[in-house]
Amino acid sequence: MARIAHDTTHFSSNGVIVSDFKPGIPPPVGFAPPITSDPPFHEVARRLLLPAFSPKAIRPLEGSTRALCRGLLDGMLAEAGRGDIVDAATAYSQHIPVGVIAHMLGVPPEDGDRFRTFIHRILEKPGQIGPTDTEDTMVFYLDKVIEDHRREPRDDLIGYLLGLELDGEPLSDSHIIGTVALLLIAGIDTTWSAIGASIWHLAQNPEHRQRLVDDPDVMPFAVEEMLRAYAPVTMARIVAEDVEIGGEQLAKDDWVLLPFPAANRDPEFFDRADEVVIDRERNRHSAFGLGIHRCLGSNLARMELRVALEEWVRRVPDFELVPDTTVRWSTGQVRGPRELPLRLLRTVAPTGVAT
Amino acid sequence: MRIAYDRAACQGHNRCYLLAPELFDVDDEGYAILLVTGEVPPELDDKAQLAVDNCPEYAIELREV
Ligand code: HEM
Ligand code: SF4
């Protein structure tokens, strides 16, 4: 798998979501640079974005992310207490990445629900006929957001993109739309999935919940272990030239999947690969991919996951799955709980820290 | 112990910076910058090992000198 991820000559990113038609925009650029781009264009598109997602650029977002999580928990716990059932996916995990990216893009938080609809169409129902109402499309929406920012320049991610140049020219609107579309597609369901899967795991493992409450220093390791064990993302490639790999002959235009989740449980690379070791110290997982397409948002995602879990276990240290209810998981190449009913066993009042 | 860091292999996963900020910084694009050029101070040996063990791209190695 690492070989495919590193071999961009034989494996093109022009198609990263398997569907029943081949992408209409040719390599190396593709629909949504850089994820659908191949070298050499890939690096150009990626470098433009890297500074906005470096660890130091992400750090200032931690405070607002924490406030968002606290607000969600306040809302959830205002209506439910010990013994009650809550849906951690719809009441909590799904709102976090949406709120964070809306904040970064400088659009109203209420627009989050629309983002989820746009993304759902692309990720869970690829290849189907889209909406008929053009005003309801992601491209139409983003066009308007860009127009608003042009009229009234702002210091946010859209403002940053509008200020960028490529070969001495400002980025084209289609490049900006493709980029923002990508950040929405790549950043929301993925992070939602990672937060949800982690809470699902903790619901079934009281000793791990306890460990996180007792020993906050374990959290950074726990975050990586959750990403390893429940890696939410599987990507695809299109074979660019006939090639043999692992004894299989692949033909040009074949689709291949990069199963990061399976690689993360490869016993040749991990001790006790199928077990969640909450403080695992050797963890070269590939939940964020490998090679040149390494998740651009990994620092953001990691921060969101850590803060979301820290805040959850602080307010809800004890909880469990509910017998006879269904945890519903997503379909497609991003995997995580979309409905996650939990029974609250113990809750803690907010500590009065200003948000 | 010395750290060998391979900039060409680094893809900016930033695991090293998170686990061993005493040994690694990041540049504006998120690629690692090795902060120690000579011998790793012995009290940081464990952190150096952590960085090695968690770099998904095998871009960091420890060498006995
Ligand atoms: C836990 C959450 C996340 C996971 C598991 C994840 C996973 C991945 C993976 C596996 C790739 C590699 C794609 C490939 O090899 O084709 C990727 C790429 C990417 N991700 Fe994420 N991602 C997450 C969150 C985010 C967030 C929050 C953002 C930004 C808002 C983001 C933006 C991107 C972008 C822009 C790329 C393309 C990079 C490139 O092609 O150079 N991701 N992600
Ligand atoms: S962990 Fe490895 S790939 Fe990531 S920044 Fe450090 S050296 Fe680079």
PDB file of C-alpha atoms in Angstrom, chain A residues 238-243 248-255:
ATOM      1  CA  ILE A 238      -6.473   5.315 -11.196  1.00  0.00           C
ATOM      2  CA  VAL A 239      -3.745   3.231 -12.755  1.00  0.00           C
ATOM      3  CA  ALA A 240      -1.883   5.545 -15.145  1.00  0.00           C
ATOM      4  CA  GLU A 241       0.296   2.927 -16.827  1.00  0.00           C
ATOM      5  CA  ASP A 242       0.201  -0.869 -16.748  1.00  0.00           C
ATOM      6  CA  VAL A 243       2.085  -2.038 -13.674  1.00  0.00           C
ATOM      7  CA  GLU A 248      -1.003  -8.653  -9.500  1.00  0.00           C
ATOM      8  CA  GLN A 249      -1.059  -7.211 -12.973  1.00  0.00           C
ATOM      9  CA  LEU A 250      -2.912  -3.885 -13.111  1.00  0.00           C
ATOM     10  CA  ALA A 251      -4.001  -2.313 -16.362  1.00  0.00           C
ATOM     11  CA  LYS A 252      -4.137   1.356 -17.270  1.00  0.00           C
ATOM     12  CA  ASP A 253      -7.442   2.926 -16.131  1.00  0.00           C
ATOM     13  CA  ASP A 254      -8.111   0.310 -13.439  1.00  0.00           C
ATOM     14  CA  TRP A 255      -9.209   1.656 -10.068  1.00  0.00           C
TER      15      TRP A 255
END
